[in-house]
Amino acid sequence: MPHHKPDCCSAHKAVSQIEAIDAAAIGSYTCPMHPEIVRAAPGICPLCGMALEARQISVEQTPNLELIDMSRRFGWSVFLTIPILVLSMGASFLQGLLPWQISIALQAILSTAIIFGCGKPLLTRGWSSVLTGQLNMFTLIALGTLVAYGYSLLAWIFPGIVPLLFRDPHSGVPLYFEAASVITALVLMGQVLELKGRAQTGNALRALLDLSAKVARKITGNTEIEIAVESVEIGDCLRVRPGEKLPIDGEIIEGNSSIDESMITGESIPVEKGLGSKVIGGTLNLSGSFVLRAERVGQGTLLAQIIQLVSEAQRSRAPIQRLADQFSAYFIPVVLGIALISFITWSVWGPSPGMSYGFISAIAVLIIACPCALGLATPMSIMVGMGRGAQAGILIKNAETLERFEKITALVFDKTGTLTEGKPIVNHIIPISGFSEEHILQEAASLEYQSEHPLAGAILKAAKERGLALKNISEFSAEIGIGVKALCEGKAIALGNTQLLEQLNISSAVLEDRAQALRHAGETIMYFVKDQQLLGLIGVVDPIKKSTLAAIQILQKAGIYLVMATGDNPITAHAVAENLGIDAVEAGVLPQQKSKIIESLRAQGYQVAMAGDGINDAPALASADI
């Protein structure tokens, strides 16, 4: 079979190219609004008062204490706000049942509990922003709710300061307890929605962590003991059995196998590994058993570093959020200035009582400027967008995605599993004259029955679909990077690549033109030999998805520049690109190189989107605009 030669895994070399994780990130905490704030322990952000979040995602999901607390506060705020709305808006209905003063007293008590109890984190963050001079939306929220509440309390206790002009037709004094309470409840709801969105991001990273092995088999003397992956140390010798995930990054020191590295490289065909080969933690061992020596453990593994790259990218803030904070920094002084000017103007030049009129005018300016919409805009937009997207099968990560999507001018995508199915199938069987496709496929499948390689699976599946019965074989043997051999009904048969033919001293000239054409069409070629005679070849291909061509054409009509970046071999990649009419191809690239492709396109002035499905795509997905 056409296996890869046992050499140092090219994807593993990416370890040296990916920036190592800062040791300070392990076990540290940062603010979601101010990523520059990093602390060694949980706490409160000194700039905005928000709870700090762990920078390093753990496999075990611990309770989100801030989400639990905010949800509880939101629930109580809704429970307490409903009576206030009933009392304030149903005043005429309740007038005969409940005296006005008692109704207002109840509203004041409930509003106090909502604002200073349920809304305490909002006021704390607003006050922190004032102390640090970092004015933000919490400054506006705290200012608006406190002004509305403070004026209402003052007007209720001292109604005489309110001029007749500002009273209702019944000479009543308008109060705003319900406005302050509703604003607090709505902003708390926005905080709950935002926290849930961030929790979903953490769950996505945990899904990556779940791909790693949980246990390892450590060899000590003549025995093997099962230990937690976290306990593996550099230099430990570990046994990996067929069907198991590799626990850590290391080097094979005994045995050989076929390893599925598609999660890292995007390569659809498994890679043969032998003595001295580098292997990657989290990849899947398909066939043989081997022993590896641990070289990188814990946060030093390639998978852990990829997860860290994604985590860091996800903590970046959306431009609209930064714009809101910048707006707040100018908006608050302007509002305070207008309120002060209004107070002075009425006090100096207004009719008697001038100061009362001035006070009411200043209060009106502040209440009108209450930023309830600003506080809810981002989290509500995210939730609505996520809901609509989910209905269409699209998962939206954050507000930045929605904001930037219409500006995209270039799309980079992976090949394996994105444009193609990611599952090899037999596409061609070409016999020489005098032999049939069924004859070659039947004996090739009989030979491959004892092999665990995915290419063997493709051949066996094709034979089953044609209803071909397998023959008995004996003396089966496999040579890494060359192919497989056996005896079938007393005759020697073999299936493999050009190296197999060279080993058997057999010429491929009779089929070489067809083989080369199939290679350029993106197929992997296997030659079938019987009794030292080349009888034919089998071409295996990773088929393009049925929906891919239509999607590519739609993107081209939209004027999007299309680039395919894949870890697959150049011949296969260019064949797929040519069939689909893709503008540019980058083949044989490592995970970090995909990120560099994104940066190169951005440097050329493109707004770049990335589409991929494997962990190998994660750094590029994180660095792309979309």
XYZ file of C-alpha atoms in Angstrom:
626
model
C 0.000 0.000 0.000
C 1.218 3.574 -0.663
C 2.026 4.520 2.907
C 4.106 7.531 3.839
C 7.729 6.950 4.703
C 8.428 6.862 8.415
C 9.900 10.268 9.007
C 9.600 13.164 11.411
C 6.028 14.398 11.312
C 5.941 17.722 9.546
C 3.030 18.912 11.640
C 4.985 18.296 14.824
C 7.579 20.795 13.642
C 4.886 23.418 14.095
C 5.519 23.187 17.822
C 8.706 25.176 17.399
C 6.915 27.696 15.207
C 4.014 28.364 17.559
C 4.737 30.880 20.288
C 5.067 29.098 23.630
C 2.415 29.796 26.236
C 3.365 32.491 28.712
C 3.824 30.795 32.061
C 1.931 33.672 33.657
C -1.183 32.639 31.736
C -1.385 29.348 33.597
C -3.732 29.778 36.538
C -4.132 33.541 35.963
C -7.271 35.630 35.546
C -8.201 38.525 33.297
C -11.073 40.950 32.711
C -13.313 40.289 29.687
C -13.644 44.047 29.090
C -9.995 44.905 29.811
C -7.760 41.990 28.709
C -4.676 43.943 29.760
C -5.664 43.382 33.406
C -4.113 40.102 34.589
C -4.173 38.831 38.171
C -2.882 35.671 39.838
C -6.172 35.042 41.694
C -9.913 35.640 41.116
C -11.157 39.104 41.922
C -12.648 42.304 40.533
C -11.283 44.373 37.651
C -9.941 47.662 39.043
C -11.059 49.541 35.922
C -14.671 48.418 35.479
C -15.519 46.236 38.481
C -16.326 43.106 36.445
C -15.385 39.676 37.806
C -12.089 38.359 36.456
C -12.222 35.160 34.370
C -9.677 32.342 34.167
C -7.335 32.704 31.192
C -6.707 28.963 31.027
C -9.748 26.787 30.288
C -9.854 23.538 32.266
C -11.344 20.254 31.064
C -13.614 20.034 34.089
C -16.345 22.634 33.914
C -16.664 24.424 37.237
C -19.753 26.449 38.207
C -19.741 29.986 36.799
C -20.234 31.880 40.054
C -20.712 35.245 38.330
C -23.397 33.837 36.023
C -25.144 32.186 38.970
C -25.016 35.437 40.956
C -26.214 37.619 38.058
C -29.027 35.179 37.240
C -30.178 35.254 40.855
C -30.056 39.065 40.939
C -31.944 39.279 37.636
C -34.621 36.884 38.891
C -35.166 38.885 42.057
C -35.178 42.195 40.131
C -37.973 40.911 37.867
C -39.893 39.567 40.859
C -39.661 42.944 42.659
C -40.184 45.130 39.570
C -43.565 43.615 38.648
C -45.320 44.998 41.790
C -43.766 48.435 41.132
C -45.164 48.451 37.577
C -48.573 47.365 38.854
C -48.568 50.047 41.565
C -47.337 52.841 39.274
C -49.341 52.079 36.141
C -52.484 50.898 37.887
C -52.695 53.857 40.253
C -56.271 54.800 39.370
C -57.458 51.198 39.644
C -55.796 50.704 43.015
C -56.689 54.143 44.398
C -59.742 52.848 46.216
C -57.893 49.827 47.589
C -54.532 51.280 48.538
C -53.800 54.850 49.728
C -51.470 56.779 47.463
C -48.831 57.332 50.147
C -48.675 53.620 50.942
C -48.386 52.805 47.239
C -45.465 55.218 46.804
C -43.836 53.917 49.994
C -44.012 50.354 48.669
C -42.542 51.471 45.335
C -39.721 53.269 47.138
C -38.928 50.243 49.310
C -39.005 47.789 46.407
C -36.999 50.128 44.190
C -34.366 50.536 46.915
C -34.018 46.749 47.150
C -33.690 46.444 43.354
C -31.170 49.232 42.803
C -28.938 48.747 45.854
C -29.506 45.006 46.286
C -29.983 43.400 42.892
C -28.122 46.123 41.016
C -25.197 46.430 43.425
C -22.626 45.062 40.868
C -23.750 47.694 38.331
C -23.298 50.506 40.850
C -19.958 49.065 41.979
C -18.673 48.964 38.408
C -19.936 52.460 37.740
C -18.214 53.779 40.866
C -14.982 51.964 39.942
C -15.022 53.621 36.533
C -15.315 57.034 38.194
C -12.467 56.360 40.620
C -10.163 55.174 37.836
C -11.291 57.723 35.262
C -12.166 54.878 32.871
C -15.723 55.942 32.079
C -17.806 53.240 30.390
C -21.372 52.063 29.987
C -21.566 51.108 33.679
C -20.883 54.754 34.531
C -23.910 55.771 32.495
C -26.084 52.997 33.902
C -25.217 53.868 37.499
C -25.703 57.584 36.828
C -29.074 57.119 35.136
C -30.564 54.773 37.732
C -29.292 56.783 40.715
C -30.564 60.084 39.297
C -34.003 58.645 38.529
C -34.176 56.985 41.959
C -32.689 59.942 43.857
C -35.016 62.484 42.272
C -38.058 60.287 42.902
C -37.113 59.798 46.551
C -36.472 63.518 47.003
C -39.679 64.547 45.233
C -41.685 62.077 47.356
C -40.237 63.262 50.666
C -40.144 66.972 49.713
C -42.894 67.415 47.084
C -42.916 71.175 47.606
C -39.695 71.676 45.648
C -41.427 70.559 42.459
C -42.942 73.558 40.604
C -46.602 73.434 39.516
C -45.486 73.490 35.897
C -43.975 70.051 36.355
C -46.929 68.539 38.176
C -49.657 66.437 36.554
C -53.230 67.759 36.009
C -54.128 66.600 39.519
C -51.158 68.481 40.992
C -49.398 65.186 41.591
C -45.634 64.878 41.501
C -44.335 62.464 38.773
C -41.981 59.843 40.191
C -39.591 57.491 38.439
C -39.181 54.531 40.785
C -40.466 52.165 38.105
C -38.068 53.599 35.477
C -35.030 53.095 37.713
C -36.176 49.558 38.600
C -36.912 48.500 35.020
C -33.590 49.902 33.808
C -31.760 47.885 36.464
C -33.664 44.682 35.613
C -33.047 45.072 31.871
C -29.330 45.728 32.286
C -29.043 42.709 34.601
C -30.755 40.648 31.885
C -28.176 41.915 29.407
C -25.383 40.859 31.748
C -26.884 37.362 32.095
C -27.112 36.981 28.313
C -23.541 38.165 27.862
C -22.244 35.804 30.551
C -24.071 32.883 28.925
C -22.472 33.744 25.587
C -19.005 33.758 27.163
C -19.772 30.451 28.893
C -20.594 28.909 25.498
C -17.194 30.058 24.256
C -15.594 28.227 27.182
C -17.573 25.103 26.308
C -16.224 25.242 22.754
C -12.664 25.285 24.073
C -13.446 22.390 26.410
C -14.587 20.432 23.361
C -11.054 20.847 22.004
C -9.590 19.720 25.311
C -11.850 16.674 25.261
C -10.004 15.484 22.158
C -6.931 14.799 24.261
C -6.364 11.456 25.980
C -7.215 11.222 29.677
C -4.915 8.340 30.662
C -1.558 6.915 29.583
C 0.132 3.530 30.003
C 3.518 4.112 31.598
C 6.143 1.402 31.251
C 8.068 0.769 34.466
C 10.472 -2.141 34.207
C 8.561 -5.132 32.885
C 5.131 -3.811 33.853
C 2.690 -1.225 32.527
C 0.640 0.993 34.828
C -2.211 3.293 33.874
C -1.730 6.895 35.009
C -3.446 10.215 34.402
C -2.053 12.210 31.483
C -1.359 15.068 33.896
C 1.101 12.794 35.726
C 3.226 12.054 32.644
C 6.719 13.524 32.848
C 9.232 14.272 30.111
C 11.263 11.130 29.405
C 8.543 8.666 30.450
C 8.048 5.659 28.159
C 4.408 5.090 27.237
C 2.647 2.238 25.452
C -0.009 3.182 22.851
C -2.357 0.461 21.620
C -4.457 0.326 18.418
C -7.515 2.566 18.513
C -6.160 4.787 21.317
C -5.433 8.501 21.312
C -1.822 9.490 21.849
C -1.506 10.998 25.347
C 1.303 13.501 24.671
C 3.839 14.645 22.081
C 6.871 12.381 21.775
C 9.105 10.089 19.720
C 8.532 6.430 18.841
C 11.298 4.270 20.320
C 9.742 0.855 19.650
C 7.222 -0.492 17.119
C 5.362 1.184 14.278
C 1.825 2.152 13.339
C -0.485 4.145 11.104
C -1.677 7.363 12.755
C -4.601 9.598 11.802
C -3.290 13.164 12.108
C -6.148 14.840 10.242
C -7.159 16.784 13.361
C -3.787 18.558 13.229
C -2.615 18.517 9.599
C -5.875 18.194 7.662
C -4.271 15.306 5.733
C -7.011 12.789 4.916
C -4.633 9.839 4.518
C -3.110 8.477 7.761
C 0.649 8.706 8.229
C 2.908 5.688 8.772
C 5.168 6.023 11.817
C 8.215 3.985 12.740
C 11.301 4.118 14.921
C 12.365 7.739 15.501
C 9.134 9.294 14.169
C 7.654 12.256 16.022
C 4.035 11.899 17.127
C 1.446 14.374 18.407
C -0.772 14.090 21.460
C -4.483 13.848 20.669
C -3.999 12.122 17.311
C -5.438 8.647 16.789
C -3.407 5.429 16.592
C -5.108 3.245 13.986
C -3.210 -0.013 13.711
C -0.012 -1.109 15.428
C 1.144 -0.950 19.028
C 4.223 1.125 19.852
C 6.193 2.753 22.653
C 6.906 6.474 22.678
C 9.150 8.645 24.809
C 7.437 11.754 26.198
C 9.000 14.991 24.915
C 6.314 17.596 25.594
C 3.666 17.328 28.281
C 0.894 19.453 29.769
C 0.719 22.966 28.333
C 3.770 22.289 26.146
C 1.943 19.961 23.737
C 0.936 21.142 20.304
C -2.766 20.651 21.052
C -2.538 22.711 24.259
C -0.741 25.524 22.434
C -3.345 25.591 19.665
C -6.093 25.809 22.297
C -4.218 28.667 23.965
C -3.990 30.561 20.656
C -7.750 30.229 20.178
C -8.431 31.244 23.790
C -6.324 34.387 23.472
C -8.053 35.377 20.222
C -11.496 34.888 21.742
C -10.712 37.307 24.563
C -10.250 40.126 22.086
C -13.022 42.728 22.123
C -15.386 43.696 19.349
C -14.780 47.151 17.828
C -18.383 48.144 18.591
C -17.715 47.530 22.291
C -14.620 49.714 22.255
C -16.568 52.360 20.343
C -19.299 52.321 22.997
C -16.722 52.892 25.729
C -15.090 55.707 23.768
C -18.502 57.255 23.234
C -19.258 56.947 26.943
C -16.005 58.692 27.854
C -17.140 61.807 25.943
C -20.872 61.405 26.450
C -20.870 61.535 30.243
C -19.002 64.856 30.602
C -21.190 66.363 27.873
C -24.381 65.261 29.636
C -23.147 66.534 33.000
C -22.137 69.815 31.370
C -25.558 70.277 29.746
C -27.290 69.459 33.044
C -25.125 72.000 34.884
C -25.734 74.685 32.250
C -29.464 74.010 32.468
C -29.420 74.346 36.253
C -27.445 77.615 36.170
C -29.552 79.110 33.385
C -32.857 78.447 35.135
C -31.471 79.513 38.502
C -30.152 82.867 37.250
C -32.573 83.876 34.524
C -35.598 81.676 35.142
C -38.890 82.677 36.853
C -39.343 82.165 40.561
C -38.529 79.730 42.107
C -35.516 79.620 39.795
C -33.457 77.023 41.625
C -36.335 74.557 41.717
C -36.839 74.952 38.016
C -33.108 74.606 37.471
C -32.935 71.457 39.572
C -35.837 69.852 37.747
C -34.323 70.774 34.361
C -30.968 69.273 35.302
C -32.681 66.123 36.536
C -34.679 65.909 33.267
C -31.479 66.078 31.199
C -29.890 63.250 33.188
C -32.989 61.042 33.078
C -33.422 61.544 29.331
C -29.756 60.608 28.852
C -30.191 57.338 30.782
C -28.226 54.709 28.788
C -30.532 51.714 29.114
C -30.407 51.102 25.348
C -26.613 51.342 25.284
C -26.323 48.834 28.104
C -28.509 46.301 26.303
C -27.562 46.846 22.679
C -24.563 44.515 22.436
C -25.801 41.482 24.431
C -29.289 41.648 22.899
C -27.841 41.890 19.386
C -25.633 38.887 20.058
C -28.522 36.784 21.358
C -30.890 37.690 18.506
C -28.161 37.142 15.927
C -27.164 33.814 17.469
C -30.779 32.658 17.512
C -31.419 33.553 13.879
C -28.090 32.061 12.835
C -28.708 28.809 14.716
C -31.951 28.358 12.790
C -29.875 28.427 9.595
C -27.208 26.119 11.001
C -24.739 28.942 11.701
C -23.072 29.390 15.093
C -22.115 33.037 15.696
C -19.263 33.635 18.138
C -19.592 37.346 18.987
C -20.786 40.769 17.898
C -17.605 41.391 15.942
C -18.630 38.637 13.529
C -21.926 40.310 12.718
C -20.254 43.707 12.442
C -17.496 42.648 10.066
C -19.246 40.074 7.904
C -20.505 42.460 5.246
C -16.966 43.787 4.713
C -15.376 40.406 3.880
C -13.456 40.407 0.571
C -11.429 37.163 0.834
C -12.283 33.659 2.029
C -9.655 31.082 3.043
C -10.766 27.513 3.577
C -9.346 24.103 4.391
C -9.777 21.212 1.965
C -10.210 17.991 3.940
C -13.630 17.815 5.560
C -14.523 21.332 4.408
C -14.554 21.074 0.629
C -14.230 17.278 0.621
C -15.940 14.481 2.532
C -12.809 13.525 4.482
C -13.479 9.807 3.789
C -11.419 8.113 1.014
C -13.235 5.916 -1.522
C -12.167 3.787 -4.485
C -12.633 5.954 -7.566
C -10.859 4.004 -10.328
C -9.868 0.390 -10.976
C -7.785 0.048 -14.149
C -6.778 -3.515 -15.183
C -4.380 -4.464 -17.944
C -5.734 -6.317 -20.938
C -7.092 -9.763 -20.114
C -8.131 -8.989 -16.524
C -11.312 -7.485 -15.079
C -11.946 -4.831 -12.417
C -13.767 -7.408 -10.280
C -10.796 -9.793 -10.332
C -8.364 -7.102 -9.168
C -10.736 -5.677 -6.565
C -11.627 -9.103 -5.158
C -8.038 -10.193 -4.600
C -6.944 -6.719 -3.413
C -9.762 -6.700 -0.848
C -8.837 -10.229 0.266
C -5.262 -9.015 0.764
C -6.348 -5.868 2.627
C -8.719 -7.730 4.959
C -5.925 -8.140 7.513
C -4.830 -4.512 7.251
C -6.221 -1.738 9.470
C -5.210 1.131 7.193
C -8.062 3.454 6.040
C -7.100 2.880 2.405
C -7.705 -0.795 3.068
C -11.107 0.154 4.442
C -11.919 1.971 1.205
C -11.028 -1.123 -0.856
C -13.002 -3.479 1.390
C -16.018 -1.152 1.195
C -15.838 -1.118 -2.622
C -15.664 -4.928 -2.729
C -18.638 -5.222 -0.399
C -20.676 -2.808 -2.527
C -20.007 -5.004 -5.581
C -20.890 -8.166 -3.649
C -17.460 -9.753 -4.084
C -16.570 -12.677 -1.801
C -13.151 -12.558 -0.167
C -10.584 -15.301 -0.787
C -8.398 -16.999 1.796
C -4.910 -15.636 2.114
C -1.842 -16.662 4.086
C 1.622 -15.372 4.998
C 0.368 -11.790 5.165
C 3.028 -9.113 5.686
C 3.092 -5.330 5.586
C 6.012 -2.991 4.927
C 5.687 0.572 6.150
C 5.681 3.077 3.325
C 5.609 0.370 0.647
C 2.572 -1.901 0.772
C 1.271 -5.347 1.727
C 1.992 -8.889 0.474
C 0.454 -12.361 0.923
C -0.271 -15.694 -0.703
C -3.701 -16.164 -2.289
C -4.530 -19.703 -3.360
C -0.832 -20.468 -3.544
C 0.062 -17.451 -5.667
C 1.946 -14.373 -4.448
C -0.030 -11.117 -4.562
C 0.933 -7.608 -3.490
C -0.588 -4.124 -3.356
C 1.413 -0.938 -2.873
C 3.090 2.115 -4.340
C 5.918 2.606 -6.843
C 8.455 1.532 -4.215
C 6.762 -1.861 -4.113
C 7.242 -2.210 -7.871
C 10.885 -1.188 -7.570
C 11.383 -3.755 -4.807
C 9.837 -6.480 -6.961
C 11.736 -5.213 -10.030
C 8.492 -4.721 -11.974
C 7.973 -1.925 -14.516
C 4.923 0.343 -14.290
C 5.308 1.634 -17.849
C 2.152 -0.044 -19.163
C -0.023 1.907 -16.672
C 2.173 4.908 -15.829
C 0.377 7.397 -18.095
C -2.971 6.531 -16.535
C -1.456 6.582 -13.022
C 0.049 10.018 -13.541
C -3.237 11.372 -14.885
C -5.072 10.065 -11.839
C -2.503 11.583 -9.486
C -3.018 14.960 -11.117
C -6.745 14.434 -10.609
C -6.077 14.131 -6.887
C -6.107 10.345 -6.469
C -3.784 8.089 -4.464
C -2.492 5.193 -6.617
C -1.985 1.551 -5.557
C -0.531 -1.055 -7.918
C -1.763 -4.680 -7.821
C 0.776 -7.404 -8.574
C 0.257 -11.176 -8.971
C 2.982 -13.711 -9.678
C 5.492 -10.951 -10.438
C 3.121 -9.428 -13.025
C 1.451 -5.991 -12.817
C -2.258 -6.621 -13.341
C -3.692 -3.162 -12.692
C -4.032 -0.212 -10.358
C -6.580 1.174 -7.906
C -7.138 4.893 -7.454
C -8.480 6.182 -4.118
C -9.813 9.718 -3.730
C -11.312 11.940 -1.058
C -14.492 13.087 -2.889
C -15.621 16.694 -3.052
C -18.885 17.391 -1.222
C -21.931 17.709 -3.457
C -22.697 21.183 -2.088
C -19.168 22.568 -2.550
C -19.273 23.631 -6.208
C -22.545 25.553 -5.824
C -21.206 27.319 -2.738
C -17.968 28.261 -4.535
C -19.911 29.681 -7.483
C -22.084 31.805 -5.193
C -18.988 33.216 -3.485
C -17.342 33.971 -6.820
C -20.427 35.847 -8.008
C -20.222 37.910 -4.806
C -16.694 38.951 -5.782
C -14.974 37.069 -2.944
C -11.307 36.132 -3.481
C -11.036 32.392 -2.735
C -7.943 30.714 -1.287
C -7.550 27.057 -0.317
C -5.016 26.421 2.477
C -4.474 22.765 3.298
C -1.965 20.400 4.874
C -2.648 17.937 2.062
C -0.115 17.225 -0.700
C 0.211 19.809 -3.521
C -0.883 17.491 -6.370
C -4.159 16.613 -4.651
C -4.759 20.192 -3.526
C -4.212 21.711 -6.977
C -6.441 19.058 -8.542
C -9.309 19.942 -6.219
C -8.756 23.667 -6.751
C -8.767 23.268 -10.520
C -12.004 21.290 -10.464
C -13.695 23.943 -8.361
C -12.208 27.037 -9.987
C -10.576 28.337 -6.800
C -8.435 31.459 -7.218
C -5.335 30.435 -5.217
C -3.908 27.351 -3.476
C -1.544 27.009 -0.499
C -0.741 23.297 -0.008
C 1.345 21.380 2.520
C 0.976 24.148 5.100
C 1.219 23.770 8.879
C -1.290 25.253 11.366
C 0.878 28.300 12.088
C 1.450 28.857 8.367
C -2.293 29.072 7.811
C -2.346 31.988 10.234
C 0.466 33.631 8.253
C -1.606 33.268 5.068
C -4.420 35.128 6.801
C -2.037 37.889 7.891
C -0.565 38.147 4.390
C -3.992 38.639 2.839
C -4.864 41.215 5.473
C -1.647 43.081 4.682
C -2.798 43.237 1.063
C -5.949 45.040 2.162
C -8.375 42.117 2.308
C -10.966 41.562 5.016
C -10.495 37.823 5.535
C -12.897 35.033 6.509
C -11.664 31.509 7.291
C -13.665 28.280 6.975
C -12.328 25.034 8.406
C -13.334 22.001 10.427
C -10.239 20.659 12.199
C -8.050 21.639 15.120
C -5.353 22.256 12.532
C -7.478 25.176 11.340
C -7.996 26.652 14.824
C -5.157 29.247 14.818
C -6.201 30.522 11.375
C -9.852 30.598 12.424
C -8.916 32.611 15.496
C -6.756 35.115 13.583
C -9.201 35.698 10.703
C -11.667 38.595 10.721
C -14.470 36.005 10.499
